[in-house]
Short mmCIF file of C-alpha atoms in Angstrom, two decimals:
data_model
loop_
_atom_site.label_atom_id
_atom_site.label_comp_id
_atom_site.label_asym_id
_atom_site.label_seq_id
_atom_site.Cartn_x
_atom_site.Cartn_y
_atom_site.Cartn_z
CA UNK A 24 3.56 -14.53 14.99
CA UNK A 25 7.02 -14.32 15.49
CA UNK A 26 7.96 -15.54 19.01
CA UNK A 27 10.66 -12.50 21.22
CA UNK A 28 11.94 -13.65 24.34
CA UNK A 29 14.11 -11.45 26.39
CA UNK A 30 15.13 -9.65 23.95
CA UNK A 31 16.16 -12.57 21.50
CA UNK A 32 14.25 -13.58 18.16
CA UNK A 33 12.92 -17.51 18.33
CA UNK A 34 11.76 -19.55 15.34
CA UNK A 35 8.25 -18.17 14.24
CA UNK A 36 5.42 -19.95 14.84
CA UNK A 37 2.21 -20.55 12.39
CA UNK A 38 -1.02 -18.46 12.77
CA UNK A 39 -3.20 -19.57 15.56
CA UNK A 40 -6.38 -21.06 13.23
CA UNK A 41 -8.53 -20.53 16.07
CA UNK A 42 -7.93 -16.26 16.18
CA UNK A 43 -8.21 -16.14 12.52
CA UNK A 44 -11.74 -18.02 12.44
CA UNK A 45 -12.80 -15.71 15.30
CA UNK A 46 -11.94 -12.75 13.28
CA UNK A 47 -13.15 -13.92 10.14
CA UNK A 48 -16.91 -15.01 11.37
CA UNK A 49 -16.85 -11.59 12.87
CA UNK A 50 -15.70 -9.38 9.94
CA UNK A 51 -18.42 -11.58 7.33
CA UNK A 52 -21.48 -11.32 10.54
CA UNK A 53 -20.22 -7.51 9.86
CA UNK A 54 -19.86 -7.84 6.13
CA UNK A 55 -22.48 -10.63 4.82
CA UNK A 56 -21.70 -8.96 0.96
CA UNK A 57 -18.14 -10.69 1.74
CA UNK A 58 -19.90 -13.76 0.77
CA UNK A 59 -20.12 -16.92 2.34
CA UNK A 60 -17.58 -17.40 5.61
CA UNK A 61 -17.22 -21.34 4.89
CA UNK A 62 -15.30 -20.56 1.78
CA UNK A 63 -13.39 -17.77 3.34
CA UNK A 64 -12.24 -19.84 6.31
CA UNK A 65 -11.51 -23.03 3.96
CA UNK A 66 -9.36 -20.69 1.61
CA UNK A 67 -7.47 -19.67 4.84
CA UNK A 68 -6.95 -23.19 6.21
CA UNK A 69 -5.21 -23.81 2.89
CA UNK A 70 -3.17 -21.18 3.00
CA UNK A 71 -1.55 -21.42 6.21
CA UNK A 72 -1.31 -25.14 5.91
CA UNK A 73 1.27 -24.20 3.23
CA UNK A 74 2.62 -21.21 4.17
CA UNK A 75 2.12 -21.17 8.20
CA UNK A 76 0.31 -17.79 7.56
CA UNK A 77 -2.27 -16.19 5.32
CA UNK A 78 -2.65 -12.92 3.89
CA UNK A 79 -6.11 -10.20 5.12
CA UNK A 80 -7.99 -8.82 1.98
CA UNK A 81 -7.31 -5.03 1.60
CA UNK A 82 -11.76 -5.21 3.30
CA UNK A 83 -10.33 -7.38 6.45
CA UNK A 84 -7.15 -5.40 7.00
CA UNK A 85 -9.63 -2.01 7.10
CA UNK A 86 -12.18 -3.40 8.97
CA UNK A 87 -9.48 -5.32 11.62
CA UNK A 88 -7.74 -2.20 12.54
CA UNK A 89 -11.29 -0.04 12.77
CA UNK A 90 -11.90 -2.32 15.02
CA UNK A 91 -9.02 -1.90 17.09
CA UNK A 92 -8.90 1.69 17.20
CA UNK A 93 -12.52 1.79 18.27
CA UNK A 94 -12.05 -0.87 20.93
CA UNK A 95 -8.64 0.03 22.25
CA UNK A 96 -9.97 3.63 23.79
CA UNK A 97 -7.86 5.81 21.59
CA UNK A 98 -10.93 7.30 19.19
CA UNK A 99 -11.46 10.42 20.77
CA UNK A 100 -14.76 12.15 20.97
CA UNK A 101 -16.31 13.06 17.89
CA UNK A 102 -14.04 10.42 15.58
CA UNK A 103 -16.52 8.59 13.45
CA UNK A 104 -13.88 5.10 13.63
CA UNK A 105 -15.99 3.87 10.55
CA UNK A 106 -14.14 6.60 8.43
CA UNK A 107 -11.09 6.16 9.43
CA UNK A 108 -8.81 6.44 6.92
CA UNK A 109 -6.68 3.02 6.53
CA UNK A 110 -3.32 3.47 4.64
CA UNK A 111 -2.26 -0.20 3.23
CA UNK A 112 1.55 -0.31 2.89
CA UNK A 113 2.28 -4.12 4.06
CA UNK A 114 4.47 -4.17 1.20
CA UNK A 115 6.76 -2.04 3.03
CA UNK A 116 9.67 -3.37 5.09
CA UNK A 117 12.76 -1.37 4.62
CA UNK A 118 13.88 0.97 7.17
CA UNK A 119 14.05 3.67 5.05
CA UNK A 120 10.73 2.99 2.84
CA UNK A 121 8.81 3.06 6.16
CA UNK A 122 10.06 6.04 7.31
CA UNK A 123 9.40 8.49 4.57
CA UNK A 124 5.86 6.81 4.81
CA UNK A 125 5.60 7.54 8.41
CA UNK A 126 6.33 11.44 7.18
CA UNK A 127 3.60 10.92 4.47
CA UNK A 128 1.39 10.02 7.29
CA UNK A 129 2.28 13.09 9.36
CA UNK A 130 1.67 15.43 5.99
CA UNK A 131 -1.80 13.93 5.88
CA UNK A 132 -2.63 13.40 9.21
CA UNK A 133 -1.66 16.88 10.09
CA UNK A 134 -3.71 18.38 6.85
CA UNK A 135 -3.16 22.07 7.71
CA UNK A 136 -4.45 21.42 11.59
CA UNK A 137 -7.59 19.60 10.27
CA UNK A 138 -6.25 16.88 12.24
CA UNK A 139 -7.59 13.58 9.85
CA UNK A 140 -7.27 9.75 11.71
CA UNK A 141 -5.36 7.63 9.77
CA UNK A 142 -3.46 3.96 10.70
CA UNK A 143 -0.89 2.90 8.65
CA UNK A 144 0.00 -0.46 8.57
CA UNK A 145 3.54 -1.88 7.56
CA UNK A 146 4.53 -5.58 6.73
CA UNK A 147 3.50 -8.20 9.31
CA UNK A 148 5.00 -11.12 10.94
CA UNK A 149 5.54 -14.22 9.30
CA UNK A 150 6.98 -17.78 8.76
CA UNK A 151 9.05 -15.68 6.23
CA UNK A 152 10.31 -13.08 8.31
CA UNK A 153 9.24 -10.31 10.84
CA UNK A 154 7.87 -7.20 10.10
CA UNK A 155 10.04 -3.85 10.70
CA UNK A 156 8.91 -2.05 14.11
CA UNK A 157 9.29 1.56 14.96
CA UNK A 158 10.93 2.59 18.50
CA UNK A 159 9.15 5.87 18.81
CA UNK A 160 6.46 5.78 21.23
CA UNK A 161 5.01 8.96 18.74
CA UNK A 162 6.43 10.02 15.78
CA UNK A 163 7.46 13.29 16.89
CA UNK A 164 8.91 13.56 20.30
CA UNK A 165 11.16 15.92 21.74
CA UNK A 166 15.11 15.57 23.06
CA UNK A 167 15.81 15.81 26.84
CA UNK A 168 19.73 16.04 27.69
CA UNK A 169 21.68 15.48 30.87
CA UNK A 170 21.78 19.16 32.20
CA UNK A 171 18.07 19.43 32.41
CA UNK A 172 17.14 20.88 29.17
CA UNK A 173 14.07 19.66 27.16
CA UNK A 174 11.84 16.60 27.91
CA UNK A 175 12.94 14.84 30.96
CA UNK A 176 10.88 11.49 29.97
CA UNK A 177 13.10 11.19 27.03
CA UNK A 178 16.45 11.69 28.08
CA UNK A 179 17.72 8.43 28.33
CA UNK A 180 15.90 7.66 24.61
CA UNK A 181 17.97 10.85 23.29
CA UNK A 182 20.88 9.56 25.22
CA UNK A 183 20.59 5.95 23.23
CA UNK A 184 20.32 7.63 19.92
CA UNK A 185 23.09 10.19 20.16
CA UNK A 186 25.21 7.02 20.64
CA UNK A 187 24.07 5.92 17.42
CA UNK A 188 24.84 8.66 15.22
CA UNK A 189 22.62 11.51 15.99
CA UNK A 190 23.78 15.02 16.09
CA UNK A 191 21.62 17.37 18.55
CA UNK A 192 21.12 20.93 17.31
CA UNK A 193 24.15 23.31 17.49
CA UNK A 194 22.22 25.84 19.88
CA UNK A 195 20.20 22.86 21.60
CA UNK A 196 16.62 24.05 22.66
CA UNK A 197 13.37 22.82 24.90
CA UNK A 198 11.58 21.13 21.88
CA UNK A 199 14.32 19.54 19.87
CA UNK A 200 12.24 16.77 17.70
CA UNK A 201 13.65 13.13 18.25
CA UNK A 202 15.03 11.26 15.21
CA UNK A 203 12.27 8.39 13.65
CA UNK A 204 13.96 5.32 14.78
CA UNK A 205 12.98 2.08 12.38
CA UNK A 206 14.17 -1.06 13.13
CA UNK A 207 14.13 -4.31 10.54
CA UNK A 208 15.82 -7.59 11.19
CA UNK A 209 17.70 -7.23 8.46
CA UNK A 210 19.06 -3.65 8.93
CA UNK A 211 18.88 -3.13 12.61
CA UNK A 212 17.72 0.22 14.21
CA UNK A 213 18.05 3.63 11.44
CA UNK A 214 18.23 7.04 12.61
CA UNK A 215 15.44 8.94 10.04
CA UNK A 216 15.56 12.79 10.67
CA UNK A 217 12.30 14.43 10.48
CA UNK A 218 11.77 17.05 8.05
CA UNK A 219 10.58 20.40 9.80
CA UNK A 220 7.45 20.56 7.43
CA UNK A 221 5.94 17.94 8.78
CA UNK A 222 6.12 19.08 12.41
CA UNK A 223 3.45 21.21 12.49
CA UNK A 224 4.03 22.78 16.61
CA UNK A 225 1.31 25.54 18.42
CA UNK A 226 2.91 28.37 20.36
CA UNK A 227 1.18 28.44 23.72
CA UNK A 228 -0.48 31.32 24.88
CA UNK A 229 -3.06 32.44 27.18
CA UNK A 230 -6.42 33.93 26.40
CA UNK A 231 -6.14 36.40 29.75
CA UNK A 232 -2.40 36.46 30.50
CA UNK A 233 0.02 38.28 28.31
CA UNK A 234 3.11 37.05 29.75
CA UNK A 235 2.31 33.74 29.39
CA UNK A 236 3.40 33.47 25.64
CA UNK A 237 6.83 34.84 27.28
CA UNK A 238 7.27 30.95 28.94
CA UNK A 239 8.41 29.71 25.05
CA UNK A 240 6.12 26.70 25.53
CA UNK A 241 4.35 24.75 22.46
CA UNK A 242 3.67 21.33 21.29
CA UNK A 243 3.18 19.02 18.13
CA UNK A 244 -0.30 19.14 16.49
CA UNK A 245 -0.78 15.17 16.00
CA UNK A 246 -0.54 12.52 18.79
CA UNK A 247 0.65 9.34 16.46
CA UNK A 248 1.46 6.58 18.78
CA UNK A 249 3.88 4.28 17.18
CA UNK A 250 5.45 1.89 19.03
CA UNK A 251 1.72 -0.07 19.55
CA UNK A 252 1.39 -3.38 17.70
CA UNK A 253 -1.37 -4.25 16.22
CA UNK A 254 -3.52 -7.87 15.95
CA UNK A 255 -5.99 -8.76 13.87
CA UNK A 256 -7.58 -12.76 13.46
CA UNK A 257 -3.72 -14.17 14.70
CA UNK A 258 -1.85 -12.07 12.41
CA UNK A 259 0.80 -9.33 14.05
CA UNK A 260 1.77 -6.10 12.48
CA UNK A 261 4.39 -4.59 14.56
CA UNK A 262 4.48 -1.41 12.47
CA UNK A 263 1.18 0.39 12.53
CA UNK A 264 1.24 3.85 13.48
CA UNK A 265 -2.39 5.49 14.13
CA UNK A 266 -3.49 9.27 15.43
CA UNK A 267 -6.23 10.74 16.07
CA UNK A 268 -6.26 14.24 17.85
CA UNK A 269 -4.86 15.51 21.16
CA UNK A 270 -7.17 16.30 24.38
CA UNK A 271 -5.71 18.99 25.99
CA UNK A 272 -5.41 17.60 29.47
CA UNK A 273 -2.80 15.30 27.28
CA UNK A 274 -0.75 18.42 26.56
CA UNK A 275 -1.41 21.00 29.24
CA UNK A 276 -1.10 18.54 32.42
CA UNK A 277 0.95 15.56 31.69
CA UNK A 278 3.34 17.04 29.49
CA UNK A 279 3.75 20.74 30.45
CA UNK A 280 3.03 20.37 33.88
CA UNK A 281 4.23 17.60 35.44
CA UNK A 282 6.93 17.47 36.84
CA UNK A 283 8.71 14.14 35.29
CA UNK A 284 7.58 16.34 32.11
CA UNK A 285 8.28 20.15 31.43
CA UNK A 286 7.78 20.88 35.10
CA UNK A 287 5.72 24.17 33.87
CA UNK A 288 3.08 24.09 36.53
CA UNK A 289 5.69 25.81 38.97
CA UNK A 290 6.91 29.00 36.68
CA UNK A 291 3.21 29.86 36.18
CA UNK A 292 1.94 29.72 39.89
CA UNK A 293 5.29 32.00 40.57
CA UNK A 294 4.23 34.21 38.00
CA UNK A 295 0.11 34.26 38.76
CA UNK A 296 1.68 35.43 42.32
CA UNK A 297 0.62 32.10 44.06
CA UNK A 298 2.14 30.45 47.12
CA UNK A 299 3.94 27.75 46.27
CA UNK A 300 5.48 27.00 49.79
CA UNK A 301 2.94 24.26 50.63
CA UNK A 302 0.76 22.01 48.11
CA UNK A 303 -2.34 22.59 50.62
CA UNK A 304 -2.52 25.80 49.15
CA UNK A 305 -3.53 24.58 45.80
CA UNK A 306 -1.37 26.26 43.89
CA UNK A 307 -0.49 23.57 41.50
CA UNK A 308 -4.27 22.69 40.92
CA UNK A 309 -4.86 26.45 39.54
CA UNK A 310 -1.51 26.65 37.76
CA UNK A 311 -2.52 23.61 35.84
CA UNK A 312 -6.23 24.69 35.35
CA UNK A 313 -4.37 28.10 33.35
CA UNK A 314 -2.15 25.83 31.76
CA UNK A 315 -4.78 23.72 30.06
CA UNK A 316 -6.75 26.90 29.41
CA UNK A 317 -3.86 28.42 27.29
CA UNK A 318 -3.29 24.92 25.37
CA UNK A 319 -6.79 24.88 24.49
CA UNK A 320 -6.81 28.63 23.50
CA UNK A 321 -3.37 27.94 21.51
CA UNK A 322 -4.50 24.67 19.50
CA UNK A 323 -8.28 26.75 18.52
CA UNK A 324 -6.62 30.01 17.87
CA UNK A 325 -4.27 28.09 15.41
CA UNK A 326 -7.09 26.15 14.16
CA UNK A 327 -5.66 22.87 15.06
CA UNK A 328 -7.71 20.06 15.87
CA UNK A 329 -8.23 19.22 19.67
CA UNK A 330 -10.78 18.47 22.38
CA UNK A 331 -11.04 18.88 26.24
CA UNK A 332 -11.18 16.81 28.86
CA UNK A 333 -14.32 16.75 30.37
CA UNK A 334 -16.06 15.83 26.34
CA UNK A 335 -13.58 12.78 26.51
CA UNK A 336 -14.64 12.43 29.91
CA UNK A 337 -18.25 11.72 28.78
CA UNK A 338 -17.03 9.83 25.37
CA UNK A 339 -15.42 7.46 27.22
CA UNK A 340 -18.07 6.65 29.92
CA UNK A 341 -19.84 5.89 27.14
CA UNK A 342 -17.39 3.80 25.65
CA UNK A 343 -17.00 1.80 28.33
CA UNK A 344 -20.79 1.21 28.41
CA UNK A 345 -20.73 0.23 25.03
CA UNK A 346 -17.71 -1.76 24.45
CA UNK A 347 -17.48 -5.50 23.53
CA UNK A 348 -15.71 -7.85 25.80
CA UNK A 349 -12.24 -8.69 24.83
CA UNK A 350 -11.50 -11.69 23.79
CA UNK A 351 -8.36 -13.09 21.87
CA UNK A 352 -10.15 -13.16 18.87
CA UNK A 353 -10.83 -9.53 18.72
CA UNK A 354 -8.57 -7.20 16.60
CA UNK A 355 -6.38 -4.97 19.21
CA UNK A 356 -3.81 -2.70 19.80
CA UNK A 357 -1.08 -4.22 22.08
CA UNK A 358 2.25 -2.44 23.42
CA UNK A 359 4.64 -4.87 24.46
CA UNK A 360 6.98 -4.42 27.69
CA UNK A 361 10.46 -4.41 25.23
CA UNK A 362 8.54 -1.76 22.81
CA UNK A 363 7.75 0.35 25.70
CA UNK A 364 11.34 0.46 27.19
CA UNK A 365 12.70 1.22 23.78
CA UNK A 366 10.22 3.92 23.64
CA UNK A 367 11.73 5.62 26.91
CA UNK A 368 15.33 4.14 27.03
CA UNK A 369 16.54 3.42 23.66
CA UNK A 370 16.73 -0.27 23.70
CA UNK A 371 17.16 -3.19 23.41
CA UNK A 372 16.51 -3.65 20.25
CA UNK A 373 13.90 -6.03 19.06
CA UNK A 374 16.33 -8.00 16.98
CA UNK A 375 19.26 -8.94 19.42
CA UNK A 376 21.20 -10.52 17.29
CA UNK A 377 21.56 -7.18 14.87
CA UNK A 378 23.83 -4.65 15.86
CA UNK A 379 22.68 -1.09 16.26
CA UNK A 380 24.45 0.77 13.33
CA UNK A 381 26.48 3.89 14.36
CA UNK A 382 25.78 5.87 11.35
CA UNK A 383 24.28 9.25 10.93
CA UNK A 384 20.43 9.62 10.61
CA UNK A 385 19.24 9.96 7.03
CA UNK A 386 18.36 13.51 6.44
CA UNK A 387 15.04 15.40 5.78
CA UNK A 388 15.76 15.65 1.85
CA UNK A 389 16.34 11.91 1.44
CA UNK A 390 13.30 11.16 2.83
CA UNK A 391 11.74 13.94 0.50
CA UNK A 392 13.01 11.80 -2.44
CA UNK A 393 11.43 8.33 -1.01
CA UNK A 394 7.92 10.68 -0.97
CA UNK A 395 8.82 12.23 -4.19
CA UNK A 396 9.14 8.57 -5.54
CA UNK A 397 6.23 7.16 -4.10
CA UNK A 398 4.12 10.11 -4.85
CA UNK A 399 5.19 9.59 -8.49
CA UNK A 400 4.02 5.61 -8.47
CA UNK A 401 0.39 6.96 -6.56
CA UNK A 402 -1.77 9.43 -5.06
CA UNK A 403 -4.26 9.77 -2.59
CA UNK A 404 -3.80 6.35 -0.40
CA UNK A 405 -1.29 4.46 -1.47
CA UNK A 406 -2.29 0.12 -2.78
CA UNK A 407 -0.29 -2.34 -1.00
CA UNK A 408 3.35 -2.95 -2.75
CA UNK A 409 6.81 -4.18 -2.63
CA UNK A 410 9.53 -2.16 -1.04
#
């Protein structure tokens, strides 16, 4: 919708009528009680011939981003996509209003390690303006600094957002959680701190190995990517955060392990008595195997949501057997190359022409009010409104 070149925001441009009638025959083939698609698609014509966009019913949006989710590989085994849980809030386009909604998210994603999917999707782009976009490539990610400490992947990201006004712990640690960055054209990029209840985190330990709690390791409950846009029938929502639950392999051998990550794999071959003087020895193949054997242990023993490897092994074979061809008509995830380096660097920021504000990062009790506010105005899943 709205056109970003090199970093730089261009006039937008008007729905492409050809996506949206793709969509649209296939949400009413899917939905014949929608009634008839003629007067659907005529209604839609209509409305971007005066508007250069048109607006999804509440049925399209849910049915669009199901879509997505099931055809973009991310439903893990066992997620029934047909249930997932579709939070409407493309009302929302103020920095601040879609941050203490991404917390709300967390809090009911997380439900007490009963990991539940959810998407959440924020204003899109339009004719009238484009929709806010969040930098994070999850919600909750952790801090990596200069001398080594913490997440490695993320030290230039933590670098970037000290610069703009955020304060790292006093005694810093190995899982520091990253700041909520939110972007809108009209604010630039806001620091949001989250609060520490909605982090729910699993101490790692081992099922055989004492000393293996001893390594301080754990890791977030719920996976929500959100730096992924999402398109449905020509229509772009750059905000739409989505989870579903962690494989362990996700945890235990690109995070822990690696060594661009935590670089864990090392410490516990030492420590199992290994040799580590050659990789032909294996060593790091066994370290890792322990390693995704404790992270499994951990995330049941907590009762937190999570599967292994080798069932999403098997989900996704079938997947890939099953799945529908891609064409541009079909509602998708996308992550676009400037969304991906702010994810890992920091910048640039979408909106070029917005400076990044050096200000300090709105705490965890203001965004406690915005929920406390919105909670007052709604329960359960929140109806689409202004904010």
């Amino acid at each position: 919708m709205t056109a970003v070149h090199n970093g730089a925001r261009t006039l937008p441009e008007a729905v492409d009528l050809d996506a949206a009638e793709g969509f649209l025959r296939m949400f009413h083939v899917a939905h014949p009680e929608a009634g008839a698609v003629s007067a659907r698609l005529a209604d839609v014509r209509a409305e971007v011939a005066t508007t250069g966009t048109y607006r999804h019913t509440a049925q399209e949006l849910s049915y669009g981003a199901r879509i997505a989710m099931r055809d973009s590989g991310w439903c893990t085994s066992g997620l029934p996509w047909r249930r997932l849980k579709v939070r409407d809030l493309r009302g929302f386009r103020n920095a601040a209003a879609v941050a203490g909604e991404c917390v709300e998210h967390l809090r009911l994603a997380t439900n007490g390690g009963e990991i539940r999917p959810l998407i959440t999707v924020f204003a899109p782009d339009s004719p009238s303006g484009p929709g806010p976009c969040i930098w994070n490539e999850q919600l909750i990610r952790y801090a990596g600094y200069s001398d080594g400490l913490g997440d490695p992947r993320y030290a230039a990201f933590t670098d970037a957002v000290r610069g703009m006004g955020w304060r790292a712990p006093a005694e810093r640690g190995r899982f520091d959680v990253l700041p909520l960055v939110v972007e809108t054209a009209h604010e630039g990029p806001r620091l949001f701190t989250l609060p520490s209840e909605v982090v729910h985190e699993v101490p790692i330990e081992h099922p055989d190995l004492p000393w293996f709690a001893r390594l301080g390791l754990r890791w977030h409950a719920v996976p929500v990517i959100g730096n992924m846009r999402l398109s449905i029938g020509g229509i772009t929502y750059p905000a739409a955060p989505f989870n579903s639950w962690f494989v362990g392999s996700e945890i235990g051998t690109r995070s822990l392990a690696d060594e661009h990550g935590y670089g864990a794999a090392k410490p516990v071959a030492q420590a199992l008595g290994l040799d580590t003087s050659s990789e032909r020895t294996l060593w790091r193949d066994r370290a890792v195997v322990e390693l995704n054997r404790a992270v499994l242990h951990s995330f049941d023993r907590a009762e937190v949501t999570i599967t292994d490897h080798h069932a999403e092994s098997l989900h996704r074979l079938s997947w890939l057997r099953g799945r529908q061809r891609h064409t541009g008509n079909r509602p998708t995830f996308r992550l676009d190359p400037g969304a991906a380096r702010r994810a890992r660097t920091g910048g640039p920021a979408r909106f070029s022409g917005t400076d990044a504000e050096t200000t300090q990062p709105q705490s965890p009790g203001r965004l406690a009010e915005l929920l406390k506010h919105h909670q007052d105005r709604s329960s359960g899943l929140h109806s689409d409104e202004s904010a």
